[in-house]
Backbone as a ProteinNet text record, in pm:
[ID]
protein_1_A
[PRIMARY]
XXXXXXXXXXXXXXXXXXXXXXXXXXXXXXXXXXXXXXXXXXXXXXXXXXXXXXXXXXXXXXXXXXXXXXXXXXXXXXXXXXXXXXXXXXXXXXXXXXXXXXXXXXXXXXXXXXXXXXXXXXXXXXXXXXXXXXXXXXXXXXXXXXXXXXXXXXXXXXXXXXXXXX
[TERTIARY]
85.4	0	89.7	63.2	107.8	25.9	51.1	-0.6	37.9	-21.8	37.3	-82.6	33.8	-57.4	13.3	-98.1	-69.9	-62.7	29.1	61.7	93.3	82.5	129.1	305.1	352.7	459.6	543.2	488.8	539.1	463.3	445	365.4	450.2	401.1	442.5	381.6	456.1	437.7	512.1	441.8	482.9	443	534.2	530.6	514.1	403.9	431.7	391.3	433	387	375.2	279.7	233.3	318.2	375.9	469.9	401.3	307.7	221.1	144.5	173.6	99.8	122.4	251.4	398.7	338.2	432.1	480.6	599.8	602.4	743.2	720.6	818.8	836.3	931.1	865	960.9	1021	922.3	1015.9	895.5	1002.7	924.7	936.2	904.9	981.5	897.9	939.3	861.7	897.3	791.6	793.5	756.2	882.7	875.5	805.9	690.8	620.6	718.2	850.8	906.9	819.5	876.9	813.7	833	881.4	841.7	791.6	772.1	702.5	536.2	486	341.9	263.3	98.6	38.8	104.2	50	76	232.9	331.1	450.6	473	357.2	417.1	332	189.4	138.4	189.5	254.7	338.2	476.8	529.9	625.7	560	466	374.6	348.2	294.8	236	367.8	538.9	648.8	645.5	677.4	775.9	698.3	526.9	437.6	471.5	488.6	454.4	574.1	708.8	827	825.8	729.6	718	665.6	519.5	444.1	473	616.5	676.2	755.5	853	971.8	800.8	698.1	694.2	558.2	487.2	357.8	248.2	240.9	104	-11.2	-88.4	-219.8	-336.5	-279.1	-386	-287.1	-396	-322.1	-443.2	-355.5	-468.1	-445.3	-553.3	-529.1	-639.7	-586.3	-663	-796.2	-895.8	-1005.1	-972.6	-1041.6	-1013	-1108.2	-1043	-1123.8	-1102.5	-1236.8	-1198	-1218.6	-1159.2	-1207.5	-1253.6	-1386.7	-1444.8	-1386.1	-1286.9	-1191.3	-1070	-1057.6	-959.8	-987.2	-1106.7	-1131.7	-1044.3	-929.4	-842.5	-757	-710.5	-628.7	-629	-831.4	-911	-847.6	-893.6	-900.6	-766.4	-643.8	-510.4	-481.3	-510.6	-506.4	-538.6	-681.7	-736.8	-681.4	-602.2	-514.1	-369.8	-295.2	-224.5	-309.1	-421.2	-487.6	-561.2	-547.5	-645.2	-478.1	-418.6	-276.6	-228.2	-282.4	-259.3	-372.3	-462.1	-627.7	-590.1	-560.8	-550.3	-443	-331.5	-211.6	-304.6	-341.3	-410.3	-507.9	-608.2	-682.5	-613.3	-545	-457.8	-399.3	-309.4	-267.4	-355.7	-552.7	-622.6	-588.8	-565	-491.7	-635.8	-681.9	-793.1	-721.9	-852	-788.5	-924.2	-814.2	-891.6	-876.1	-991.6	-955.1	-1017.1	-943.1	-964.4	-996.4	-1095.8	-1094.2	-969.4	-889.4	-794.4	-854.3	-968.2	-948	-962.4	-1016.8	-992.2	-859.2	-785	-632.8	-593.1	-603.3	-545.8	-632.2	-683.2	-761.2	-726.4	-729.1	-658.1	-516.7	-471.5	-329.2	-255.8	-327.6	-314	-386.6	-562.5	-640.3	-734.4	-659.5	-714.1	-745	-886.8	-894.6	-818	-739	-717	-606.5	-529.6	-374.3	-296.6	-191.6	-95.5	11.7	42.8	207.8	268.4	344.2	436.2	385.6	254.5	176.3	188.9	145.4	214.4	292.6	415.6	511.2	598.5	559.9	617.5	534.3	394.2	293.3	384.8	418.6	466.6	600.1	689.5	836.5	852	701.7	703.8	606.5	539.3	459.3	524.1	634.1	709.4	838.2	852.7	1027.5	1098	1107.3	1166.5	1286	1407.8	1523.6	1472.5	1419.9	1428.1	1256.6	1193.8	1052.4	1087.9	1016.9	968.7	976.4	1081.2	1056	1059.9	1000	881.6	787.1	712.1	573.6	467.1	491.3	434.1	413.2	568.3	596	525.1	530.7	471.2	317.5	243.9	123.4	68.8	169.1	173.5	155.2	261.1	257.7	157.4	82.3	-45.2	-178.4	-136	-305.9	-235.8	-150.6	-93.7	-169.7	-104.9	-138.5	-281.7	-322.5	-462.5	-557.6	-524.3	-594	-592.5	-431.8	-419.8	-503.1	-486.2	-554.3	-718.8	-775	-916.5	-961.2	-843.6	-876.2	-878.2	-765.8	-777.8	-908.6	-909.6	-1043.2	-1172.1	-1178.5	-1269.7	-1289.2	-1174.5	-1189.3	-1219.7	-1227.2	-1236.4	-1359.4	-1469.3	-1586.3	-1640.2	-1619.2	-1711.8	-1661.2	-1575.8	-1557.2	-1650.7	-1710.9	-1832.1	-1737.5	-1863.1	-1836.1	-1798.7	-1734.4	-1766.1	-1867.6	-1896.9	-2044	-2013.9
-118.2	0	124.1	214.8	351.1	469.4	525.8	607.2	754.7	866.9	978.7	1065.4	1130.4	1290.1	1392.8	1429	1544.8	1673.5	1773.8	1939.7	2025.9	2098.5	2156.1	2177.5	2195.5	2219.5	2071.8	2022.7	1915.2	1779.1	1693	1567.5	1430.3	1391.2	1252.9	1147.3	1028.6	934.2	812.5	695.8	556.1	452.9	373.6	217.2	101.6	59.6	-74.5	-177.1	-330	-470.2	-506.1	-645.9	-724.7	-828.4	-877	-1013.5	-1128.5	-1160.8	-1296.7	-1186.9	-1221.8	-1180.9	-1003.2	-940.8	-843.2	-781.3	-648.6	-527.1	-526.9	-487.9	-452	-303.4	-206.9	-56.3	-80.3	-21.9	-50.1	115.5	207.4	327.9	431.7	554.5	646.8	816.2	907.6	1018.4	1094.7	1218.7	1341	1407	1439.2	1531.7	1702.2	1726	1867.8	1960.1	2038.6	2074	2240.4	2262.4	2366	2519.7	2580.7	2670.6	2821.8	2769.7	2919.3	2851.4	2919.1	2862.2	2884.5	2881.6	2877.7	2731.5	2773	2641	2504.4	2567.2	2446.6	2410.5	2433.8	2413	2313	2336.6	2232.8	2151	2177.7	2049.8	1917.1	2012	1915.7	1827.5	1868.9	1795.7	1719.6	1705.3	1643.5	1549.6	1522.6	1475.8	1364	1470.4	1373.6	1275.1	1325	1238.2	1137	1127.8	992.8	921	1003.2	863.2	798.2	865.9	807.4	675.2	698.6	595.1	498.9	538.4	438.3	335	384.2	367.5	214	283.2	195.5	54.2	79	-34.6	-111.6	-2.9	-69.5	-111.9	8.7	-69.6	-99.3	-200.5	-186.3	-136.9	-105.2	51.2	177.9	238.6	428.4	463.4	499.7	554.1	703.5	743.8	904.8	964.5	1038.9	1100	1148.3	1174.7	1244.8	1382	1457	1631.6	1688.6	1768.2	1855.9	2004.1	2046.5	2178.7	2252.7	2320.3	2365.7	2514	2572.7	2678.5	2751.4	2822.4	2915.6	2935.8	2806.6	2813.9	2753.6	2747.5	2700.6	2714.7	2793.1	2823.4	2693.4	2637.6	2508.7	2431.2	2428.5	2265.7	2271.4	2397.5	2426.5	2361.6	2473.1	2491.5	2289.2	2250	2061	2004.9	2025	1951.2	1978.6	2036.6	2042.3	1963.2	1927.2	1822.2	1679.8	1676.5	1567.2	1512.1	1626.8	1577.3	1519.7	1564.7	1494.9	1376.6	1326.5	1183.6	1102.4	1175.1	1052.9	1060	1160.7	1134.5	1055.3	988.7	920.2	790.3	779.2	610.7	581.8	680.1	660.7	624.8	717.8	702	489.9	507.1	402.2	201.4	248.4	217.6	98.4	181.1	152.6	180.8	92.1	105.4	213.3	324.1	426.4	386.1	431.9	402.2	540.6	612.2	740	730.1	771.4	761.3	891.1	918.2	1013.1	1072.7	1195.7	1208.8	1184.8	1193.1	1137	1004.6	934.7	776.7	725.6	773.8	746.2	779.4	928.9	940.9	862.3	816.5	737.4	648.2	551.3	380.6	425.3	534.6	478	553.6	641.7	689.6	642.3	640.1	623.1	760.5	876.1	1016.2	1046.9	1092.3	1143.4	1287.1	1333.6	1447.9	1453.9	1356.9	1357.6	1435.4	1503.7	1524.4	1515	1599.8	1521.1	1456.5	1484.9	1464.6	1301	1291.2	1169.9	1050.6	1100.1	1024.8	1010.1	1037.2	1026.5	896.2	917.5	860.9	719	792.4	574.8	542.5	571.7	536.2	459.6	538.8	489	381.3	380.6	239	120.2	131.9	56.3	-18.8	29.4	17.6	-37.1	-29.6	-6.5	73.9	143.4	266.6	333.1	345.2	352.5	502.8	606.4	717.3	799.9	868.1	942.3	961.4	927.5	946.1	1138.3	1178.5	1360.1	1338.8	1444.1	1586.4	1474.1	1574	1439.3	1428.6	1481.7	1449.9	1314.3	1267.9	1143.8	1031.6	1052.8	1012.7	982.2	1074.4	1090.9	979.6	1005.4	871.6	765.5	719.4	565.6	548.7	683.7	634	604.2	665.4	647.8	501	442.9	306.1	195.7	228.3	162.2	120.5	249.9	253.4	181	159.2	126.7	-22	-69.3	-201.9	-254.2	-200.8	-296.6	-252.7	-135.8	-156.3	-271.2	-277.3	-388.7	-550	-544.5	-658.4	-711.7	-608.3	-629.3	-663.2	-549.3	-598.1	-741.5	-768.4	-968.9	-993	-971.7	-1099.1	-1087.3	-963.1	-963.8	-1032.3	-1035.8	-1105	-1262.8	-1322.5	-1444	-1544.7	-1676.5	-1748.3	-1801.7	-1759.9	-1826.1	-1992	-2036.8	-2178.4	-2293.1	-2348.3	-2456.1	-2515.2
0	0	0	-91	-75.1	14	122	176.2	141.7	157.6	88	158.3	231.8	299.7	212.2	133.3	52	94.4	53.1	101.1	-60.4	-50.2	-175.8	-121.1	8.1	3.6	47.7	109	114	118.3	64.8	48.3	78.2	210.4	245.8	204.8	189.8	94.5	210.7	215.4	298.4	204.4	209.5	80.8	226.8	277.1	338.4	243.7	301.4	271.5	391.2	344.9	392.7	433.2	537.9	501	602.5	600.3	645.3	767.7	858.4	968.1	993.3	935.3	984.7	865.1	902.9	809.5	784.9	666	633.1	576.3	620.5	536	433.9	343.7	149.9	162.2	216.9	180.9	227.6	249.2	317.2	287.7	270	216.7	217.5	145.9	81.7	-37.2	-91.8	-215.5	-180.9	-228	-241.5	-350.4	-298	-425.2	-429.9	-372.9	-313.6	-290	-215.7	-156	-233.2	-363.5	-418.6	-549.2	-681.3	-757.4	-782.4	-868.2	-855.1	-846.6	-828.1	-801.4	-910.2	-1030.1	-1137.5	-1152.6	-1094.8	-1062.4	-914.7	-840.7	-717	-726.6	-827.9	-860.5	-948.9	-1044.8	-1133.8	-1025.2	-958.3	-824.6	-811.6	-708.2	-630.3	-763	-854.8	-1004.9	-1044.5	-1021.2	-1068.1	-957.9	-846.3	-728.8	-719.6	-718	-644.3	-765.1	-867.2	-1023.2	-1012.5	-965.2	-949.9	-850.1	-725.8	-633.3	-641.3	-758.1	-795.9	-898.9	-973.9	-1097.3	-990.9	-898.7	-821.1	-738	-660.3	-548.3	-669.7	-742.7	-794.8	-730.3	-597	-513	-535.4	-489.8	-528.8	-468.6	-405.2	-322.8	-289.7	-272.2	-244.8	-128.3	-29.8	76.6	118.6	134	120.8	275.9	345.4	426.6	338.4	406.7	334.9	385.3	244.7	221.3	390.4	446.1	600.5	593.7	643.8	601.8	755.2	761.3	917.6	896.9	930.7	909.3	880.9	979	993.2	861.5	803.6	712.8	602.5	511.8	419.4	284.2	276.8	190.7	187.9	333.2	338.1	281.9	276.8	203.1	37.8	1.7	-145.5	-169.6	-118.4	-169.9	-183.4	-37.3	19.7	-119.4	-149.2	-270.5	-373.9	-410.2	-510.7	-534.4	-435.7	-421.7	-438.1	-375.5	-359.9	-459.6	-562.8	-701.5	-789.7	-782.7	-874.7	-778.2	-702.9	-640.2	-685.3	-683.5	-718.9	-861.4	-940.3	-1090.2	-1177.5	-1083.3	-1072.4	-1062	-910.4	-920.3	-996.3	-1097	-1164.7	-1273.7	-1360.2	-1467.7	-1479.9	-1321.3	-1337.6	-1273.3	-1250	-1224.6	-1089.4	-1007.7	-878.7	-760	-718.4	-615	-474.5	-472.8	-382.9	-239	-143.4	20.8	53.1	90.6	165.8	318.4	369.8	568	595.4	748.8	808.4	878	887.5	990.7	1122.4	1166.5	1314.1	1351.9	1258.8	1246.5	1226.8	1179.4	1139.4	1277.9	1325.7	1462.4	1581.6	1572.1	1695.8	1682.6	1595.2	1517.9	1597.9	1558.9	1596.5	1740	1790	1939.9	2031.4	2001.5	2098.2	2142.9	2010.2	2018.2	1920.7	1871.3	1705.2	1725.3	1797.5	1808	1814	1830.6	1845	1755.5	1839.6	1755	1664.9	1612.6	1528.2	1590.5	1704.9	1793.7	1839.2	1894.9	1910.7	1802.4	1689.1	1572.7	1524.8	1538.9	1511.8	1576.5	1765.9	1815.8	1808.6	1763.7	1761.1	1613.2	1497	1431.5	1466.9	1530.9	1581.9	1633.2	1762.2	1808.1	1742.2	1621.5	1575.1	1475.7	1399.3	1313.4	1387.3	1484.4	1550.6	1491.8	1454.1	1379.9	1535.1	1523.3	1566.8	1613.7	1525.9	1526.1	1499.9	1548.6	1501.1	1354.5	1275.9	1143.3	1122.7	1027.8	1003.4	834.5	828.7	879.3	946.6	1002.1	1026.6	932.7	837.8	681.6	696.6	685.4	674.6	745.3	885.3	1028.9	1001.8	928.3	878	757.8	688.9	544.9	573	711.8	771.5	858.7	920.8	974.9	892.1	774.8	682.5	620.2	612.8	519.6	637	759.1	889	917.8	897.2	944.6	801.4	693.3	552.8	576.6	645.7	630	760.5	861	987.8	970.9	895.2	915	763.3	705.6	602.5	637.5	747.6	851.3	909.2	925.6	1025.6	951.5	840.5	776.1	709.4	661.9	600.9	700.6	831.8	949	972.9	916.7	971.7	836.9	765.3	608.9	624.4	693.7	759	786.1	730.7	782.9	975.3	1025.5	1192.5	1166.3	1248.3	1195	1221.7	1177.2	1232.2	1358.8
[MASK]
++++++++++++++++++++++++++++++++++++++++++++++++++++++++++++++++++++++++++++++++++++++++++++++++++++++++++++++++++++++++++++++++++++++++++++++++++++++++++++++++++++++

């Protein structure tokens, strides 16, 4: 699964597998849509770097936070959905089944808080993963929680479509 919290300035991206019961991390990073430039310039980034990622692991899902807008800052959503439309138009293009999550479902799955913070996720990542070190930016931190959170509510879900046994 590819996970990918999109930014116009910076967009994190997490490659896990599956290895029987376990995870394995394939790779983890960010794309720089850089911080000067215009829109259609850090959209096109954002547009190279995922196709580059999607090019190297070939996942067969892409999980994406769902778009939030918070009253106060409805400019965020807009500017957000614009990174987020050159990721859905990548897995469409390359007809790649997309999972989109709530952020407070992602942060609750993986703190116990839909409210948690970076700092919170970062460090549930470090220790969920064993990761030596917190996951930076927490872009990143973010990527491996929507990958995390796609795969164990997918877990879960086969286990409920499961016949009980006789």
């Amino acid at each position: 699964v590819l996970a990918v919290d999109p930014g116009l300035r910076i967009t994190g991206y997490g490659v896990l597998s599956t290895e029987g019961r376990g995870l394995k991390l394939e790779e983890a990073g960010v794309v720089r849509g850089g911080a000067s430039g215009g829109l259609a310039q850090r959209v096109r980034a954002i547009h190279v770097g995922i196709s580059e990622v999607l090019d190297a692991y070939r996942p067969t899902v892409l999980a994406l936070e769902e778009l939030y807008s918070h009253y106060q800052r409805p400019r965020t959503a807009i500017l957000m959905g614009h990174a987020r439309g050159a990721v859905l138009l990548l897995a469409a293009q390359r007809g790649i089944a997309v999972k989109s999550l709530p952020a407070t479902t992602i942060k609750k799955t993986m703190t116990g808080s839909g409210h948690a913070s970076k700092p919170q996720i970062q460090r549930a990542m470090m220790a969920t993963l064993g990761l030596k070190q917190m996951p930076e930016p927490p872009d990143v931190a973010d990527a491996l929680a929507i990958a995390l959170c796609h795969l164990w509510t997918r877990r879960i879900e086969a286990v409920g479509r499961r016949d009980p046994d006789p």
